[in-house]
Amino acid sequence: MEGLLCEALPGGKVRCYACGHRCLIFEGKRGICQVRFNREGKLRAPFGYVSTMQCDPVEKKPFFHVLPGSRALTFGMLGCDYHCFFCQNWNISQSLRDPNSTLEGTPVTPEEISEAASETGARLIVSSYNEPLITAEWAAEVFRVGRKAGFKTAFVSNGNATPQVLDFLRPHTDAYKVDLKSMREENYRKVGGKLSTVLETIPLLREKGFWVEIVTLVIPGHNDSDEELKDAARFIASVSPEIPWHVTAFHKDYR
């Protein structure tokens, strides 16, 4: 579909605002995520498929304060704006970068996703597995249909957002989980991101009225020092002591 989170610029270029990279994309080229691209001066964005869809306890997302004890139907697409060496969904998120991933999408409509949620007894529809910011137009339409059917909706994201994409998502999205990967800028550079962008996103989510929870995957030798974890705790508390923080254990799945 034609992307909505963008600005047309002279010379057939487009500026994408789906994630914090804010890619300037020339005609015939792709953004960092690889799934958003410029065709004839118009931004094209993914729509109408899932790479994965399954129903789990909502606590697995992890959301512990959004309809606790209920089930969540979670769907994903392909691609990511980061390239984390510790990714636990790498076959989905890195499918357009890593030749070892052969995963493909399955066509589906938003209505079919809502029907699947009903059939599995879910109360929540969640966009996850890949980075949902880069497929925000699709998620927003799935959520719009899902909310009409009575479901709550949520994002599971790396938090590399822009004010534009959060404003776009807010009318359709109830909850937002941010993966705070580290409190060190150099660690974010290793995966293709900026800590500063994520630290700007978290208070912005609160200001815009999303329910926010945060998770940190603790990786030995990478982000597990007492000092860094204390820095994360202090930052989260400075935004709001009401934000739940999940600290999870690492298991090697990728590189």
mmCIF file of C-alpha atoms in Angstrom:
data_model
loop_
_atom_site.group_PDB
_atom_site.id
_atom_site.type_symbol
_atom_site.label_atom_id
_atom_site.label_comp_id
_atom_site.label_asym_id
_atom_site.label_seq_id
_atom_site.Cartn_x
_atom_site.Cartn_y
_atom_site.Cartn_z
ATOM 1 C CA MET A 1 0.000 0.000 0.000
ATOM 2 C CA GLU A 2 1.005 3.636 -0.238
ATOM 3 C CA GLY A 3 2.666 4.607 3.021
ATOM 4 C CA LEU A 4 0.983 7.239 5.167
ATOM 5 C CA LEU A 5 3.873 8.069 7.480
ATOM 6 C CA CYS A 6 5.988 10.069 5.089
ATOM 7 C CA GLU A 7 6.643 13.390 3.413
ATOM 8 C CA ALA A 8 7.061 13.830 -0.347
ATOM 9 C CA LEU A 9 10.161 15.848 -1.244
ATOM 10 C CA PRO A 10 11.508 17.397 -4.451
ATOM 11 C CA GLY A 11 13.226 15.125 -6.928
ATOM 12 C CA GLY A 12 11.016 12.124 -6.211
ATOM 13 C CA LYS A 13 12.490 11.567 -2.751
ATOM 14 C CA VAL A 14 10.415 10.728 0.333
ATOM 15 C CA ARG A 15 11.111 11.135 4.041
ATOM 16 C CA CYS A 16 9.749 8.243 6.112
ATOM 17 C CA TYR A 17 8.535 8.838 9.677
ATOM 18 C CA ALA A 18 7.595 5.284 10.645
ATOM 19 C CA CYS A 19 10.638 4.933 12.896
ATOM 20 C CA GLY A 20 13.353 7.025 14.457
ATOM 21 C CA HIS A 21 15.728 6.599 11.524
ATOM 22 C CA ARG A 22 13.565 9.016 9.501
ATOM 23 C CA CYS A 23 15.053 7.617 6.298
ATOM 24 C CA LEU A 24 15.426 9.845 3.247
ATOM 25 C CA ILE A 25 14.562 7.367 0.494
ATOM 26 C CA PHE A 26 15.435 8.000 -3.135
ATOM 27 C CA GLU A 27 13.450 6.656 -6.078
ATOM 28 C CA GLY A 28 13.911 2.901 -6.395
ATOM 29 C CA LYS A 29 15.609 2.584 -2.997
ATOM 30 C CA ARG A 30 14.611 1.085 0.354
ATOM 31 C CA GLY A 31 14.776 2.363 3.898
ATOM 32 C CA ILE A 32 17.003 0.822 6.559
ATOM 33 C CA CYS A 33 14.187 -1.574 7.474
ATOM 34 C CA GLN A 34 14.168 -2.932 3.889
ATOM 35 C CA VAL A 35 10.363 -3.208 3.825
ATOM 36 C CA ARG A 36 9.502 0.442 3.115
ATOM 37 C CA PHE A 37 10.606 1.658 -0.298
ATOM 38 C CA ASN A 38 10.199 4.433 -2.832
ATOM 39 C CA ARG A 39 8.405 3.579 -6.059
ATOM 40 C CA GLU A 40 7.938 6.444 -8.511
ATOM 41 C CA GLY A 41 8.175 9.044 -5.776
ATOM 42 C CA LYS A 42 5.679 7.357 -3.452
ATOM 43 C CA LEU A 43 6.474 5.455 -0.281
ATOM 44 C CA ARG A 44 5.263 1.867 -0.294
ATOM 45 C CA ALA A 45 4.574 0.085 2.994
ATOM 46 C CA PRO A 46 3.763 -3.554 3.878
ATOM 47 C CA PHE A 47 0.095 -4.493 4.109
ATOM 48 C CA GLY A 48 -2.194 -7.505 4.056
ATOM 49 C CA TYR A 49 -0.107 -10.420 5.324
ATOM 50 C CA VAL A 50 1.352 -12.019 8.438
ATOM 51 C CA SER A 51 4.575 -13.951 8.870
ATOM 52 C CA THR A 52 3.420 -15.436 12.162
ATOM 53 C CA MET A 53 0.210 -15.447 14.175
ATOM 54 C CA GLN A 54 -0.498 -17.275 17.415
ATOM 55 C CA CYS A 55 -2.392 -16.985 20.683
ATOM 56 C CA ASP A 56 -0.531 -16.839 24.013
ATOM 57 C CA PRO A 57 -1.061 -15.672 27.585
ATOM 58 C CA VAL A 58 -0.816 -11.878 27.641
ATOM 59 C CA GLU A 59 1.956 -12.156 30.240
ATOM 60 C CA LYS A 60 4.222 -13.670 27.571
ATOM 61 C CA LYS A 61 4.336 -10.361 25.646
ATOM 62 C CA PRO A 62 5.143 -9.390 28.464
ATOM 63 C CA PHE A 63 2.173 -7.331 29.662
ATOM 64 C CA PHE A 64 1.398 -8.013 33.315
ATOM 65 C CA HIS A 65 -1.048 -5.149 33.797
ATOM 66 C CA VAL A 66 -3.190 -5.359 30.660
ATOM 67 C CA LEU A 67 -6.087 -7.777 31.112
ATOM 68 C CA PRO A 68 -3.992 -10.103 33.319
ATOM 69 C CA GLY A 69 -4.818 -13.773 32.981
ATOM 70 C CA SER A 70 -6.255 -13.309 29.491
ATOM 71 C CA ARG A 71 -5.015 -14.464 26.100
ATOM 72 C CA ALA A 72 -3.529 -12.326 23.331
ATOM 73 C CA LEU A 73 -3.586 -13.049 19.618
ATOM 74 C CA THR A 74 -0.229 -11.836 18.323
ATOM 75 C CA PHE A 75 0.695 -11.249 14.694
ATOM 76 C CA GLY A 76 3.866 -10.133 12.977
ATOM 77 C CA MET A 77 5.129 -9.232 9.531
ATOM 78 C CA LEU A 78 8.751 -9.260 8.296
ATOM 79 C CA GLY A 79 11.699 -6.936 8.824
ATOM 80 C CA CYS A 80 13.212 -4.652 11.443
ATOM 81 C CA ASP A 81 14.930 -1.293 11.721
ATOM 82 C CA TYR A 82 17.585 -2.842 14.018
ATOM 83 C CA HIS A 83 19.946 -5.789 13.512
ATOM 84 C CA CYS A 84 20.372 -7.185 17.030
ATOM 85 C CA PHE A 85 22.864 -10.032 17.355
ATOM 86 C CA PHE A 86 20.801 -11.336 20.283
ATOM 87 C CA CYS A 87 17.420 -11.274 18.523
ATOM 88 C CA GLN A 88 15.095 -14.054 19.648
ATOM 89 C CA ASN A 89 12.852 -13.680 16.581
ATOM 90 C CA TRP A 90 15.679 -13.291 14.054
ATOM 91 C CA ASN A 91 14.089 -15.556 11.434
ATOM 92 C CA ILE A 92 11.238 -13.020 11.260
ATOM 93 C CA SER A 93 12.962 -9.711 11.937
ATOM 94 C CA GLN A 94 16.082 -10.345 9.840
ATOM 95 C CA SER A 95 14.388 -12.218 7.007
ATOM 96 C CA LEU A 96 15.297 -9.568 4.429
ATOM 97 C CA ARG A 97 18.924 -9.350 5.582
ATOM 98 C CA ASP A 98 19.874 -12.890 6.564
ATOM 99 C CA PRO A 99 19.841 -15.572 3.843
ATOM 100 C CA ASN A 100 19.434 -18.242 6.535
ATOM 101 C CA SER A 101 15.858 -17.077 7.056
ATOM 102 C CA THR A 102 13.418 -18.408 4.484
ATOM 103 C CA LEU A 103 10.211 -17.282 6.181
ATOM 104 C CA GLU A 104 7.497 -15.866 3.931
ATOM 105 C CA GLY A 105 4.222 -14.066 4.518
ATOM 106 C CA THR A 106 0.682 -15.440 4.375
ATOM 107 C CA PRO A 107 -2.069 -13.174 2.991
ATOM 108 C CA VAL A 108 -4.735 -12.242 5.534
ATOM 109 C CA THR A 109 -7.287 -9.495 6.143
ATOM 110 C CA PRO A 110 -7.814 -7.492 9.346
ATOM 111 C CA GLU A 111 -11.247 -9.101 9.640
ATOM 112 C CA GLU A 112 -9.708 -12.574 9.531
ATOM 113 C CA ILE A 113 -7.315 -11.627 12.331
ATOM 114 C CA SER A 114 -10.232 -10.457 14.471
ATOM 115 C CA GLU A 115 -12.081 -13.682 13.706
ATOM 116 C CA ALA A 116 -9.029 -15.703 14.738
ATOM 117 C CA ALA A 117 -8.841 -13.736 17.981
ATOM 118 C CA SER A 118 -12.475 -14.561 18.700
ATOM 119 C CA GLU A 119 -12.012 -18.242 17.882
ATOM 120 C CA THR A 120 -8.991 -18.566 20.195
ATOM 121 C CA GLY A 121 -10.645 -16.768 23.096
ATOM 122 C CA ALA A 122 -8.262 -13.807 23.009
ATOM 123 C CA ARG A 123 -9.169 -10.446 24.505
ATOM 124 C CA LEU A 124 -6.169 -8.584 23.110
ATOM 125 C CA ILE A 125 -4.669 -8.235 19.613
ATOM 126 C CA VAL A 126 -0.932 -7.522 19.585
ATOM 127 C CA SER A 127 1.540 -6.518 16.868
ATOM 128 C CA SER A 128 4.940 -8.079 17.595
ATOM 129 C CA TYR A 129 7.641 -10.553 16.408
ATOM 130 C CA ASN A 130 9.161 -8.152 13.881
ATOM 131 C CA GLU A 131 9.409 -4.417 14.647
ATOM 132 C CA PRO A 132 5.816 -3.193 14.283
ATOM 133 C CA LEU A 133 6.715 0.475 13.816
ATOM 134 C CA ILE A 134 7.912 -0.224 10.284
ATOM 135 C CA THR A 135 4.553 -1.829 9.476
ATOM 136 C CA ALA A 136 2.469 0.710 11.394
ATOM 137 C CA GLU A 137 -0.115 1.278 8.654
ATOM 138 C CA TRP A 138 -1.025 -2.408 8.674
ATOM 139 C CA ALA A 139 -1.108 -2.626 12.466
ATOM 140 C CA ALA A 140 -3.340 0.448 12.700
ATOM 141 C CA GLU A 141 -5.873 -1.073 10.302
ATOM 142 C CA VAL A 142 -5.841 -4.424 12.121
ATOM 143 C CA PHE A 143 -6.323 -2.586 15.412
ATOM 144 C CA ARG A 144 -9.101 -0.399 14.013
ATOM 145 C CA VAL A 145 -11.063 -3.474 12.983
ATOM 146 C CA GLY A 146 -10.194 -5.303 16.197
ATOM 147 C CA ARG A 147 -11.343 -2.491 18.438
ATOM 148 C CA LYS A 148 -14.693 -2.403 16.664
ATOM 149 C CA ALA A 149 -15.020 -6.077 17.582
ATOM 150 C CA GLY A 150 -14.288 -5.305 21.242
ATOM 151 C CA PHE A 151 -10.598 -6.179 21.520
ATOM 152 C CA LYS A 152 -7.872 -4.235 23.289
ATOM 153 C CA THR A 153 -4.761 -3.625 21.183
ATOM 154 C CA ALA A 154 -1.041 -3.419 21.886
ATOM 155 C CA PHE A 155 2.392 -2.879 20.352
ATOM 156 C CA VAL A 156 5.548 -4.791 21.325
ATOM 157 C CA SER A 157 8.318 -2.545 20.031
ATOM 158 C CA ASN A 158 11.933 -1.462 20.305
ATOM 159 C CA GLY A 159 10.752 2.087 20.979
ATOM 160 C CA ASN A 160 12.648 3.643 18.065
ATOM 161 C CA ALA A 161 9.662 5.853 17.344
ATOM 162 C CA THR A 162 8.806 9.341 16.106
ATOM 163 C CA PRO A 163 6.086 11.688 17.354
ATOM 164 C CA GLN A 164 4.374 11.244 13.981
ATOM 165 C CA VAL A 165 4.042 7.469 14.233
ATOM 166 C CA LEU A 166 2.856 7.628 17.846
ATOM 167 C CA ASP A 167 0.176 10.170 16.931
ATOM 168 C CA PHE A 168 -0.850 7.891 14.057
ATOM 169 C CA LEU A 169 -1.094 4.818 16.293
ATOM 170 C CA ARG A 170 -2.659 6.326 19.392
ATOM 171 C CA PRO A 171 -6.308 6.353 18.216
ATOM 172 C CA HIS A 172 -6.105 2.598 17.608
ATOM 173 C CA THR A 173 -3.653 1.370 20.277
ATOM 174 C CA ASP A 174 -4.180 0.856 24.003
ATOM 175 C CA ALA A 175 -0.841 -0.418 25.287
ATOM 176 C CA TYR A 176 2.792 -0.184 24.235
ATOM 177 C CA LYS A 177 5.687 -2.315 25.452
ATOM 178 C CA VAL A 178 9.172 -0.890 24.911
ATOM 179 C CA ASP A 179 12.260 -3.079 24.737
ATOM 180 C CA LEU A 180 14.890 -1.010 26.565
ATOM 181 C CA LYS A 181 17.926 -2.890 25.314
ATOM 182 C CA SER A 182 20.625 -1.007 27.182
ATOM 183 C CA MET A 183 21.439 2.255 28.910
ATOM 184 C CA ARG A 184 24.621 2.717 26.901
ATOM 185 C CA GLU A 185 24.700 4.562 23.587
ATOM 186 C CA GLU A 186 27.523 2.361 22.291
ATOM 187 C CA ASN A 187 25.384 -0.758 22.746
ATOM 188 C CA TYR A 188 22.609 0.795 20.692
ATOM 189 C CA ARG A 189 25.064 1.706 17.944
ATOM 190 C CA LYS A 190 25.992 -1.979 17.673
ATOM 191 C CA VAL A 191 22.410 -2.864 16.734
ATOM 192 C CA GLY A 192 21.769 0.135 14.494
ATOM 193 C CA GLY A 193 19.858 2.372 16.888
ATOM 194 C CA LYS A 194 20.167 5.344 19.221
ATOM 195 C CA LEU A 195 19.549 5.173 22.951
ATOM 196 C CA SER A 196 18.548 8.837 22.940
ATOM 197 C CA THR A 197 15.601 8.134 20.633
ATOM 198 C CA VAL A 198 14.255 5.380 22.885
ATOM 199 C CA LEU A 199 14.667 7.541 25.983
ATOM 200 C CA GLU A 200 12.641 10.244 24.228
ATOM 201 C CA THR A 201 9.943 7.764 23.190
ATOM 202 C CA ILE A 202 9.142 6.410 26.660
ATOM 203 C CA PRO A 203 7.946 9.683 28.254
ATOM 204 C CA LEU A 204 6.228 10.611 24.988
ATOM 205 C CA LEU A 205 4.190 7.411 25.153
ATOM 206 C CA ARG A 206 3.050 8.323 28.651
ATOM 207 C CA GLU A 207 2.167 11.853 27.595
ATOM 208 C CA LYS A 208 0.060 10.562 24.713
ATOM 209 C CA GLY A 209 -1.926 8.234 26.950
ATOM 210 C CA PHE A 210 -0.634 4.765 26.056
ATOM 211 C CA TRP A 211 -0.371 2.209 28.844
ATOM 212 C CA VAL A 212 3.399 1.571 28.952
ATOM 213 C CA GLU A 213 5.413 -1.402 30.154
ATOM 214 C CA ILE A 214 9.154 -1.888 29.634
ATOM 215 C CA VAL A 215 11.279 -5.004 29.284
ATOM 216 C CA THR A 216 15.050 -5.410 29.394
ATOM 217 C CA LEU A 217 16.666 -8.615 28.175
ATOM 218 C CA VAL A 218 19.742 -9.024 30.377
ATOM 219 C CA ILE A 219 22.649 -10.314 28.282
ATOM 220 C CA PRO A 220 25.811 -11.461 30.097
ATOM 221 C CA GLY A 221 28.742 -9.201 29.317
ATOM 222 C CA HIS A 222 26.616 -6.794 27.297
ATOM 223 C CA ASN A 223 24.172 -4.919 29.522
ATOM 224 C CA ASP A 224 24.240 -6.784 32.837
ATOM 225 C CA SER A 225 26.365 -4.577 35.085
ATOM 226 C CA ASP A 226 24.829 -3.397 38.345
ATOM 227 C CA GLU A 227 25.538 0.188 37.321
ATOM 228 C CA GLU A 228 23.707 -0.085 34.013
ATOM 229 C CA LEU A 229 20.673 -1.814 35.502
ATOM 230 C CA LYS A 230 20.491 0.852 38.204
ATOM 231 C CA ASP A 231 20.652 3.519 35.492
ATOM 232 C CA ALA A 232 17.689 1.879 33.762
ATOM 233 C CA ALA A 233 15.709 1.712 36.992
ATOM 234 C CA ARG A 234 16.434 5.360 37.786
ATOM 235 C CA PHE A 235 15.409 6.484 34.310
ATOM 236 C CA ILE A 236 12.141 4.544 34.325
ATOM 237 C CA ALA A 237 11.252 5.831 37.793
ATOM 238 C CA SER A 238 12.021 9.385 36.669
ATOM 239 C CA VAL A 239 9.392 9.054 33.930
ATOM 240 C CA SER A 240 6.876 7.402 36.252
ATOM 241 C CA PRO A 241 7.210 4.985 39.167
ATOM 242 C CA GLU A 242 4.001 3.382 37.862
ATOM 243 C CA ILE A 243 5.700 1.945 34.741
ATOM 244 C CA PRO A 244 6.190 -1.829 35.134
ATOM 245 C CA TRP A 245 9.719 -3.009 34.278
ATOM 246 C CA HIS A 246 10.277 -6.632 33.265
ATOM 247 C CA VAL A 247 13.843 -7.959 33.495
ATOM 248 C CA THR A 248 14.188 -11.168 31.494
ATOM 249 C CA ALA A 249 16.876 -13.821 31.035
ATOM 250 C CA PHE A 250 18.858 -14.280 27.832
ATOM 251 C CA HIS A 251 19.080 -17.476 25.820
ATOM 252 C CA LYS A 252 21.148 -17.539 22.660
ATOM 253 C CA ASP A 253 19.075 -17.997 19.508
ATOM 254 C CA TYR A 254 21.009 -16.083 16.887
ATOM 255 C CA ARG A 255 24.625 -14.982 16.535
#
